[in-house]
PDB file of C-alpha atoms in Angstrom:
ATOM      1  CA  MET A 711      59.970  67.097  40.494  1.00  0.00           C
ATOM      2  CA  LYS A 712      59.366  63.357  40.538  1.00  0.00           C
ATOM      3  CA  THR A 713      62.032  61.102  39.155  1.00  0.00           C
ATOM      4  CA  ILE A 714      60.555  57.878  37.803  1.00  0.00           C
ATOM      5  CA  LEU A 715      62.188  54.768  36.409  1.00  0.00           C
ATOM      6  CA  LEU A 716      60.230  53.196  33.573  1.00  0.00           C
ATOM      7  CA  LEU A 717      61.287  49.654  32.777  1.00  0.00           C
ATOM      8  CA  THR A 718      60.613  48.226  29.353  1.00  0.00           C
ATOM      9  CA  ASP A 719      61.407  45.159  27.333  1.00  0.00           C
ATOM     10  CA  PHE A 720      59.383  46.648  24.420  1.00  0.00           C
ATOM     11  CA  SER A 721      56.485  44.326  25.070  1.00  0.00           C
ATOM     12  CA  GLU A 722      52.967  45.806  24.820  1.00  0.00           C
ATOM     13  CA  ASN A 723      52.560  45.036  28.569  1.00  0.00           C
ATOM     14  CA  SER A 724      55.531  47.152  29.595  1.00  0.00           C
ATOM     15  CA  ILE A 725      54.549  50.011  27.248  1.00  0.00           C
ATOM     16  CA  ASN A 726      50.971  49.893  28.652  1.00  0.00           C
ATOM     17  CA  ALA A 727      52.496  50.305  32.156  1.00  0.00           C
ATOM     18  CA  ILE A 728      54.477  53.340  30.952  1.00  0.00           C
ATOM     19  CA  ARG A 729      51.250  54.894  29.456  1.00  0.00           C
ATOM     20  CA  TYR A 730      49.502  54.268  32.780  1.00  0.00           C
ATOM     21  CA  SER A 731      52.205  56.179  34.681  1.00  0.00           C
ATOM     22  CA  LEU A 732      52.116  59.061  32.176  1.00  0.00           C
ATOM     23  CA  GLN A 733      48.474  59.442  32.788  1.00  0.00           C
ATOM     24  CA  LEU A 734      48.758  59.029  36.486  1.00  0.00           C
ATOM     25  CA  PHE A 735      51.358  61.759  36.836  1.00  0.00           C
ATOM     26  CA  GLU A 736      50.054  64.100  34.118  1.00  0.00           C
ATOM     27  CA  ASP A 737      49.848  66.975  36.601  1.00  0.00           C
ATOM     28  CA  ASP A 738      53.305  66.597  38.021  1.00  0.00           C
ATOM     29  CA  LEU A 739      56.759  67.742  36.818  1.00  0.00           C
ATOM     30  CA  CYS A 740      58.412  64.420  35.983  1.00  0.00           C
ATOM     31  CA  ASN A 741      61.824  63.285  34.876  1.00  0.00           C
ATOM     32  CA  PHE A 742      61.283  59.824  33.350  1.00  0.00           C
ATOM     33  CA  PHE A 743      64.219  57.422  32.801  1.00  0.00           C
ATOM     34  CA  VAL A 744      63.127  54.930  30.220  1.00  0.00           C
ATOM     35  CA  MET A 745      65.334  51.866  30.770  1.00  0.00           C
ATOM     36  CA  HIS A 746      65.927  48.594  28.991  1.00  0.00           C
ATOM     37  CA  VAL A 747      68.094  45.992  30.685  1.00  0.00           C
ATOM     38  CA  HIS A 748      69.515  43.169  28.519  1.00  0.00           C
ATOM     39  CA  SER A 749      71.342  40.243  29.913  1.00  0.00           C
ATOM     40  CA  SER A 750      74.626  39.324  28.190  1.00  0.00           C
ATOM     41  CA  SER A 751      73.378  35.705  28.073  1.00  0.00           C
ATOM     42  CA  ASN A 752      70.641  36.844  25.660  1.00  0.00           C
ATOM     43  CA  TYR A 753      72.980  37.625  22.752  1.00  0.00           C
ATOM     44  CA  ILE A 754      71.655  35.914  19.567  1.00  0.00           C
ATOM     45  CA  SER A 755      73.265  35.243  16.271  1.00  0.00           C
ATOM     46  CA  ASP A 756      71.414  38.054  14.482  1.00  0.00           C
ATOM     47  CA  ASP A 757      72.954  40.573  16.863  1.00  0.00           C
ATOM     48  CA  LEU A 758      76.445  39.087  16.271  1.00  0.00           C
ATOM     49  CA  MET A 759      76.013  39.187  12.487  1.00  0.00           C
ATOM     50  CA  HIS A 760      75.415  42.919  12.427  1.00  0.00           C
ATOM     51  CA  THR A 761      78.190  44.127  14.589  1.00  0.00           C
ATOM     52  CA  SER A 762      80.546  44.920  11.657  1.00  0.00           C
ATOM     53  CA  ASN A 763      83.320  47.117  12.918  1.00  0.00           C
ATOM     54  CA  LYS A 764      81.736  47.902  16.256  1.00  0.00           C
ATOM     55  CA  SER A 765      82.139  46.002  19.400  1.00  0.00           C
ATOM     56  CA  ILE A 766      79.277  43.690  20.338  1.00  0.00           C
ATOM     57  CA  HIS A 767      78.593  45.826  23.398  1.00  0.00           C
ATOM     58  CA  HIS A 768      78.289  49.177  21.570  1.00  0.00           C
ATOM     59  CA  ALA A 769      76.345  47.736  18.692  1.00  0.00           C
ATOM     60  CA  LEU A 770      73.738  46.261  20.991  1.00  0.00           C
ATOM     61  CA  ILE A 771      73.613  49.407  23.129  1.00  0.00           C
ATOM     62  CA  ASP A 772      72.972  51.489  20.003  1.00  0.00           C
ATOM     63  CA  LYS A 773      70.321  49.104  18.861  1.00  0.00           C
ATOM     64  CA  TYR A 774      68.297  49.389  22.097  1.00  0.00           C
ATOM     65  CA  LYS A 775      68.875  53.039  22.473  1.00  0.00           C
ATOM     66  CA  HIS A 776      67.360  53.506  19.007  1.00  0.00           C
ATOM     67  CA  ARG A 777      64.330  51.488  20.048  1.00  0.00           C
ATOM     68  CA  ILE A 778      63.865  53.637  23.173  1.00  0.00           C
ATOM     69  CA  VAL A 779      64.196  56.822  21.064  1.00  0.00           C
ATOM     70  CA  LYS A 780      61.372  55.580  18.853  1.00  0.00           C
ATOM     71  CA  LEU A 781      59.285  54.732  21.911  1.00  0.00           C
ATOM     72  CA  ILE A 782      59.793  58.103  23.425  1.00  0.00           C
ATOM     73  CA  VAL A 783      58.877  59.883  20.146  1.00  0.00           C
ATOM     74  CA  LYS A 784      55.647  57.873  20.174  1.00  0.00           C
ATOM     75  CA  LEU A 785      54.906  58.771  23.803  1.00  0.00           C
ATOM     76  CA  LYS A 786      55.577  62.475  23.172  1.00  0.00           C
ATOM     77  CA  ASN A 787      53.114  62.465  20.299  1.00  0.00           C
ATOM     78  CA  GLU A 788      50.510  60.623  22.407  1.00  0.00           C
ATOM     79  CA  PHE A 789      50.998  62.596  25.592  1.00  0.00           C
ATOM     80  CA  LYS A 790      51.802  66.174  24.770  1.00  0.00           C
ATOM     81  CA  ASN A 791      52.810  67.261  28.242  1.00  0.00           C
ATOM     82  CA  ASP A 792      55.482  70.011  28.689  1.00  0.00           C
ATOM     83  CA  LYS A 793      55.968  68.831  32.274  1.00  0.00           C
ATOM     84  CA  PHE A 794      57.580  65.652  31.173  1.00  0.00           C
ATOM     85  CA  ASN A 795      61.250  65.086  30.460  1.00  0.00           C
ATOM     86  CA  TYR A 796      62.594  61.775  29.135  1.00  0.00           C
ATOM     87  CA  GLN A 797      66.009  60.212  29.407  1.00  0.00           C
ATOM     88  CA  ILE A 798      67.399  57.005  27.922  1.00  0.00           C
ATOM     89  CA  LEU A 799      69.113  54.209  29.854  1.00  0.00           C
ATOM     90  CA  VAL A 800      70.387  50.859  28.475  1.00  0.00           C
ATOM     91  CA  ASP A 801      72.326  48.432  30.604  1.00  0.00           C
ATOM     92  CA  TYR A 802      73.734  44.916  30.395  1.00  0.00           C
ATOM     93  CA  ASP A 803      73.466  43.397  33.784  1.00  0.00           C
ATOM     94  CA  SER A 804      70.966  41.483  35.847  1.00  0.00           C
ATOM     95  CA  LEU A 805      67.729  43.368  35.987  1.00  0.00           C
ATOM     96  CA  THR A 806      67.617  43.853  39.789  1.00  0.00           C
ATOM     97  CA  ASP A 807      71.323  44.976  39.927  1.00  0.00           C
ATOM     98  CA  ALA A 808      70.729  47.442  37.174  1.00  0.00           C
ATOM     99  CA  VAL A 809      67.592  48.866  38.786  1.00  0.00           C
ATOM    100  CA  ASN A 810      69.258  49.218  42.176  1.00  0.00           C
ATOM    101  CA  GLN A 811      72.256  51.002  40.631  1.00  0.00           C
ATOM    102  CA  VAL A 812      69.991  53.516  38.799  1.00  0.00           C
ATOM    103  CA  ILE A 813      67.929  54.101  41.899  1.00  0.00           C
ATOM    104  CA  GLN A 814      71.045  55.231  43.767  1.00  0.00           C
ATOM    105  CA  SER A 815      72.688  57.182  40.994  1.00  0.00           C
ATOM    106  CA  LYS A 816      69.608  59.006  39.708  1.00  0.00           C
ATOM    107  CA  ASN A 817      67.696  59.456  43.001  1.00  0.00           C
ATOM    108  CA  ILE A 818      64.619  57.563  41.702  1.00  0.00           C
ATOM    109  CA  ASP A 819      61.324  58.061  43.509  1.00  0.00           C
ATOM    110  CA  LEU A 820      59.373  55.211  41.910  1.00  0.00           C
ATOM    111  CA  VAL A 821      59.969  52.146  39.692  1.00  0.00           C
ATOM    112  CA  VAL A 822      57.246  51.287  37.106  1.00  0.00           C
ATOM    113  CA  MET A 823      56.856  48.017  35.190  1.00  0.00           C
ATOM    114  CA  GLY A 824      54.273  45.590  33.764  1.00  0.00           C
ATOM    115  CA  THR A 825      53.347  42.214  35.073  1.00  0.00           C
ATOM    116  CA  ASN A 826      54.594  40.120  32.146  1.00  0.00           C
ATOM    117  CA  GLY A 827      57.268  40.548  29.504  1.00  0.00           C
ATOM    118  CA  VAL A 828      57.654  39.320  26.001  1.00  0.00           C
ATOM    119  CA  THR A 829      58.095  35.721  27.233  1.00  0.00           C
ATOM    120  CA  GLY A 830      55.372  35.842  29.900  1.00  0.00           C
ATOM    121  CA  ALA A 831      52.498  33.452  29.432  1.00  0.00           C
ATOM    122  CA  LYS A 832      49.078  34.959  29.885  1.00  0.00           C
ATOM    123  CA  GLU A 833      48.110  32.424  32.578  1.00  0.00           C
ATOM    124  CA  VAL A 834      51.094  33.593  34.788  1.00  0.00           C
ATOM    125  CA  ILE A 835      50.170  36.445  37.166  1.00  0.00           C
ATOM    126  CA  PHE A 836      53.704  37.908  37.273  1.00  0.00           C
ATOM    127  CA  GLY A 837      56.654  37.294  35.139  1.00  0.00           C
ATOM    128  CA  SER A 838      59.965  36.327  36.832  1.00  0.00           C
ATOM    129  CA  ASN A 839      61.410  39.827  36.197  1.00  0.00           C
ATOM    130  CA  THR A 840      58.601  41.449  38.078  1.00  0.00           C
ATOM    131  CA  ILE A 841      58.760  38.987  40.930  1.00  0.00           C
ATOM    132  CA  ASN A 842      62.548  39.572  41.273  1.00  0.00           C
ATOM    133  CA  VAL A 843      62.210  43.368  41.291  1.00  0.00           C
ATOM    134  CA  ILE A 844      59.645  43.243  44.025  1.00  0.00           C
ATOM    135  CA  ARG A 845      61.649  40.846  46.088  1.00  0.00           C
ATOM    136  CA  LYS A 846      65.134  42.298  45.580  1.00  0.00           C
ATOM    137  CA  VAL A 847      64.597  46.073  44.940  1.00  0.00           C
ATOM    138  CA  ASP A 848      63.737  47.730  48.316  1.00  0.00           C
ATOM    139  CA  TYR A 849      61.997  50.653  46.817  1.00  0.00           C
ATOM    140  CA  PRO A 850      58.439  51.705  45.883  1.00  0.00           C
ATOM    141  CA  THR A 851      57.377  49.826  42.766  1.00  0.00           C
ATOM    142  CA  LEU A 852      54.260  50.246  40.663  1.00  0.00           C
ATOM    143  CA  VAL A 853      53.176  47.162  38.737  1.00  0.00           C
ATOM    144  CA  VAL A 854      50.438  47.422  36.076  1.00  0.00           C
ATOM    145  CA  PRO A 855      48.472  44.298  35.004  1.00  0.00           C
ATOM    146  CA  GLU A 856      48.437  43.277  31.430  1.00  0.00           C
ATOM    147  CA  GLY A 857      45.819  45.140  29.327  1.00  0.00           C
ATOM    148  CA  PHE A 858      44.722  47.411  32.198  1.00  0.00           C
ATOM    149  CA  SER A 859      43.197  50.689  30.958  1.00  0.00           C
ATOM    150  CA  TYR A 860      43.833  53.799  32.932  1.00  0.00           C
ATOM    151  CA  THR A 861      41.399  54.598  35.649  1.00  0.00           C
ATOM    152  CA  ARG A 862      42.189  57.213  38.267  1.00  0.00           C
ATOM    153  CA  PRO A 863      43.034  55.352  41.517  1.00  0.00           C
ATOM    154  CA  GLU A 864      40.246  56.871  43.612  1.00  0.00           C
ATOM    155  CA  GLU A 865      39.353  53.669  45.554  1.00  0.00           C
ATOM    156  CA  VAL A 866      42.505  52.063  46.949  1.00  0.00           C
ATOM    157  CA  LEU A 867      42.668  48.696  48.710  1.00  0.00           C
ATOM    158  CA  LEU A 868      45.335  48.105  51.344  1.00  0.00           C
ATOM    159  CA  PRO A 869      45.612  44.512  52.604  1.00  0.00           C
ATOM    160  CA  LEU A 870      47.184  44.392  56.046  1.00  0.00           C
ATOM    161  CA  ASP A 871      48.843  41.402  57.741  1.00  0.00           C
ATOM    162  CA  SER A 872      48.191  41.069  61.455  1.00  0.00           C
ATOM    163  CA  ALA A 873      51.764  42.120  62.090  1.00  0.00           C
ATOM    164  CA  ASP A 874      51.692  45.225  59.957  1.00  0.00           C
ATOM    165  CA  SER A 875      52.143  48.514  61.678  1.00  0.00           C
ATOM    166  CA  ILE A 876      50.017  51.453  60.560  1.00  0.00           C
ATOM    167  CA  SER A 877      52.480  53.923  62.051  1.00  0.00           C
ATOM    168  CA  GLU A 878      55.470  53.042  59.922  1.00  0.00           C
ATOM    169  CA  SER A 879      56.804  55.126  57.013  1.00  0.00           C
ATOM    170  CA  ALA A 880      55.448  52.796  54.282  1.00  0.00           C
ATOM    171  CA  PHE A 881      51.843  53.303  55.597  1.00  0.00           C
ATOM    172  CA  ILE A 882      52.432  57.095  55.775  1.00  0.00           C
ATOM    173  CA  ASP A 883      53.666  57.051  52.095  1.00  0.00           C
ATOM    174  CA  ILE A 884      50.483  55.208  51.064  1.00  0.00           C
ATOM    175  CA  LEU A 885      48.373  57.841  52.800  1.00  0.00           C
ATOM    176  CA  LYS A 886      50.278  60.570  50.854  1.00  0.00           C
ATOM    177  CA  PHE A 887      49.468  58.785  47.625  1.00  0.00           C
ATOM    178  CA  ILE A 888      45.810  58.549  48.557  1.00  0.00           C
ATOM    179  CA  GLN A 889      45.657  62.283  49.389  1.00  0.00           C
ATOM    180  CA  GLN A 890      47.116  63.120  46.005  1.00  0.00           C
ATOM    181  CA  PHE A 891      45.348  60.757  43.712  1.00  0.00           C
ATOM    182  CA  GLY A 892      42.551  58.953  45.527  1.00  0.00           C
ATOM    183  CA  LYS A 893      39.366  59.534  47.440  1.00  0.00           C
ATOM    184  CA  LYS A 894      39.113  56.629  49.692  1.00  0.00           C
ATOM    185  CA  ILE A 895      41.112  53.804  51.175  1.00  0.00           C
ATOM    186  CA  HIS A 896      39.866  50.364  52.058  1.00  0.00           C
ATOM    187  CA  LEU A 897      41.833  48.577  54.785  1.00  0.00           C
ATOM    188  CA  LEU A 898      41.439  44.823  54.776  1.00  0.00           C
ATOM    189  CA  ARG A 899      43.155  43.250  57.769  1.00  0.00           C
ATOM    190  CA  VAL A 900      43.816  39.562  57.596  1.00  0.00           C
ATOM    191  CA  LYS A 901      44.383  37.959  61.055  1.00  0.00           C
ATOM    192  CA  HIS A 902      45.963  34.585  61.609  1.00  0.00           C
ATOM    193  CA  THR A 903      45.446  34.472  65.292  1.00  0.00           C
ATOM    194  CA  ASN A 904      42.574  35.190  67.710  1.00  0.00           C
ATOM    195  CA  GLU A 905      43.092  38.561  69.283  1.00  0.00           C
ATOM    196  CA  THR A 906      41.451  39.953  72.357  1.00  0.00           C
ATOM    197  CA  SER A 907      38.808  42.674  72.155  1.00  0.00           C
ATOM    198  CA  LYS A 908      41.292  45.057  73.828  1.00  0.00           C
ATOM    199  CA  GLU A 909      43.848  44.513  71.061  1.00  0.00           C
ATOM    200  CA  ALA A 910      41.190  45.006  68.416  1.00  0.00           C
ATOM    201  CA  LYS A 911      40.063  48.278  69.955  1.00  0.00           C
ATOM    202  CA  LYS A 912      43.641  49.559  70.179  1.00  0.00           C
ATOM    203  CA  TYR A 913      44.165  48.755  66.479  1.00  0.00           C
ATOM    204  CA  LYS A 914      40.911  50.560  65.514  1.00  0.00           C
ATOM    205  CA  ASP A 915      41.920  53.549  67.590  1.00  0.00           C
ATOM    206  CA  HIS A 916      45.227  53.806  65.791  1.00  0.00           C
ATOM    207  CA  ILE A 917      43.429  53.689  62.485  1.00  0.00           C
ATOM    208  CA  SER A 918      40.968  56.409  63.495  1.00  0.00           C
ATOM    209  CA  TYR A 919      43.943  58.653  64.470  1.00  0.00           C
ATOM    210  CA  PHE A 920      45.998  58.155  61.297  1.00  0.00           C
ATOM    211  CA  LEU A 921      42.987  58.295  58.911  1.00  0.00           C
ATOM    212  CA  LYS A 922      41.142  61.150  60.608  1.00  0.00           C
ATOM    213  CA  ASP A 923      41.369  63.307  57.389  1.00  0.00           C
ATOM    214  CA  ILE A 924      40.873  60.457  54.869  1.00  0.00           C
ATOM    215  CA  ASP A 925      37.734  58.677  53.925  1.00  0.00           C
ATOM    216  CA  TYR A 926      38.087  54.971  54.700  1.00  0.00           C
ATOM    217  CA  GLU A 927      36.529  51.607  55.343  1.00  0.00           C
ATOM    218  CA  TYR A 928      38.002  49.140  57.663  1.00  0.00           C
ATOM    219  CA  HIS A 929      37.323  45.354  57.603  1.00  0.00           C
ATOM    220  CA  SER A 930      38.889  42.566  59.610  1.00  0.00           C
ATOM    221  CA  ILE A 931      38.752  38.914  58.750  1.00  0.00           C
ATOM    222  CA  LYS A 932      40.633  35.864  60.066  1.00  0.00           C
ATOM    223  CA  HIS A 933      41.837  32.504  58.803  1.00  0.00           C
ATOM    224  CA  VAL A 934      41.500  33.346  55.137  1.00  0.00           C
ATOM    225  CA  PRO A 935      44.416  33.307  52.595  1.00  0.00           C
ATOM    226  CA  ILE A 936      45.218  36.917  51.840  1.00  0.00           C
ATOM    227  CA  HIS A 937      45.201  36.507  48.052  1.00  0.00           C
ATOM    228  CA  HIS A 938      41.693  34.993  48.296  1.00  0.00           C
ATOM    229  CA  ALA A 939      40.536  37.835  50.524  1.00  0.00           C
ATOM    230  CA  VAL A 940      41.884  40.449  48.122  1.00  0.00           C
ATOM    231  CA  SER A 941      40.323  38.773  45.121  1.00  0.00           C
ATOM    232  CA  CYS A 942      36.897  38.555  46.741  1.00  0.00           C
ATOM    233  CA  TYR A 943      37.066  42.182  48.040  1.00  0.00           C
ATOM    234  CA  THR A 944      38.000  43.634  44.660  1.00  0.00           C
ATOM    235  CA  GLN A 945      35.073  41.801  43.080  1.00  0.00           C
ATOM    236  CA  THR A 946      32.533  43.106  45.576  1.00  0.00           C
ATOM    237  CA  HIS A 947      33.827  46.718  45.848  1.00  0.00           C
ATOM    238  CA  ASN A 948      34.761  49.411  43.338  1.00  0.00           C
ATOM    239  CA  ILE A 949      38.503  49.022  43.763  1.00  0.00           C
ATOM    240  CA  ASN A 950      40.733  50.379  41.049  1.00  0.00           C
ATOM    241  CA  PHE A 951      44.157  50.358  42.821  1.00  0.00           C
ATOM    242  CA  THR A 952      45.905  48.093  45.332  1.00  0.00           C
ATOM    243  CA  ALA A 953      48.762  48.989  47.688  1.00  0.00           C
ATOM    244  CA  LEU A 954      50.887  46.510  49.546  1.00  0.00           C
ATOM    245  CA  ILE A 955      53.331  46.774  52.428  1.00  0.00           C
ATOM    246  CA  VAL A 956      55.992  44.043  52.100  1.00  0.00           C
ATOM    247  CA  GLU A 957      58.055  43.087  55.156  1.00  0.00           C
ATOM    248  CA  LYS A 958      60.802  40.540  54.488  1.00  0.00           C
ATOM    249  CA  GLU A 959      58.751  38.925  51.776  1.00  0.00           C
ATOM    250  CA  SER A 960      56.234  37.365  54.245  1.00  0.00           C
ATOM    251  CA  LEU A 961      53.121  39.195  53.065  1.00  0.00           C
ATOM    252  CA  PHE A 962      54.381  39.072  49.460  1.00  0.00           C
ATOM    253  CA  GLU A 963      54.731  35.306  49.512  1.00  0.00           C
ATOM    254  CA  ARG A 964      51.213  34.824  51.017  1.00  0.00           C
ATOM    255  CA  PHE A 965      49.712  37.404  48.601  1.00  0.00           C
ATOM    256  CA  PHE A 966      51.232  35.621  45.614  1.00  0.00           C
ATOM    257  CA  ALA A 967      50.996  32.051  46.824  1.00  0.00           C
ATOM    258  CA  ASN A 968      51.549  29.695  43.812  1.00  0.00           C
ATOM    259  CA  SER A 969      51.937  32.703  41.572  1.00  0.00           C
ATOM    260  CA  LYS A 970      53.608  30.765  38.825  1.00  0.00           C
ATOM    261  CA  THR A 971      50.450  28.734  38.177  1.00  0.00           C
ATOM    262  CA  SER A 972      47.792  31.195  39.147  1.00  0.00           C
ATOM    263  CA  LYS A 973      45.750  32.836  36.443  1.00  0.00           C
ATOM    264  CA  ILE A 974      45.736  36.607  36.378  1.00  0.00           C
ATOM    265  CA  SER A 975      41.950  36.578  35.884  1.00  0.00           C
ATOM    266  CA  ASN A 976      41.677  35.107  39.381  1.00  0.00           C
ATOM    267  CA  ARG A 977      44.138  37.371  41.080  1.00  0.00           C
ATOM    268  CA  LEU A 978      45.427  40.835  40.383  1.00  0.00           C
ATOM    269  CA  LYS A 979      42.741  43.122  38.821  1.00  0.00           C
ATOM    270  CA  THR A 980      44.270  46.464  39.448  1.00  0.00           C
ATOM    271  CA  PRO A 981      47.664  48.202  39.432  1.00  0.00           C
ATOM    272  CA  LEU A 982      49.701  47.291  42.484  1.00  0.00           C
ATOM    273  CA  LEU A 983      51.927  49.774  44.394  1.00  0.00           C
ATOM    274  CA  VAL A 984      54.421  47.951  46.626  1.00  0.00           C
ATOM    275  CA  PHE A 985      56.163  49.568  49.554  1.00  0.00           C
ATOM    276  CA  HIS A 986      58.788  47.898  51.634  1.00  0.00           C
ATOM    277  CA  SER A 987      58.729  48.363  55.428  1.00  0.00           C
TER     278      SER A 987
END
């Protein structure tokens, strides 16, 4: 059984990400934890006015639990799947601390969230919450772009930095994902230095070994920003899913260079599955 953490701030973007995951895992036994995290600094006067005899904490916990219950009822009616089980989580903490605690206590396999929350501007590729989860939660995270309609992830793009190893566990996990859901993997290796023909051949030999049972394409380019390379590749190939191996934020930072001002239409077109090496 898969144990999946679904993060929601009740925005349409977060609910769309939940819908995507329910469609993606429709054939699996899944235990879904639907979680809302609210910072104590976000208390507003309306919340305080309706606390009556209850403590602020319990009143607000009840409020958000009720909203999650309504969301789950809606999801159950939309996705009538006996293989799915839902549980409710509400926490008052920083988002990343709350997520890390649940991952440990509930043995979570995957975290799912949308790109932007209720306060996210459309021109921003990722909201700050999503950025922080990818940076500070060292666990597989699936991020679904705003408004993305479900398409089975048959053609998966994996950008590779010149230092990325294809023999590490993160790469093996991506291959397992491809074997379950996809049909083909596209490897796009972005080099920042000139390598010798001997080094290039060794790399290709490694790829041939690890991907001997998987349909794949391999392309190598150099001296091109990785976010630009990914954008161009997804426009010229039938890519409907992107995976990314993040090592100490280096590739992440290059992939999302200037992310706060970059328009989503020019960047992320597909769901992104992030693995940490």
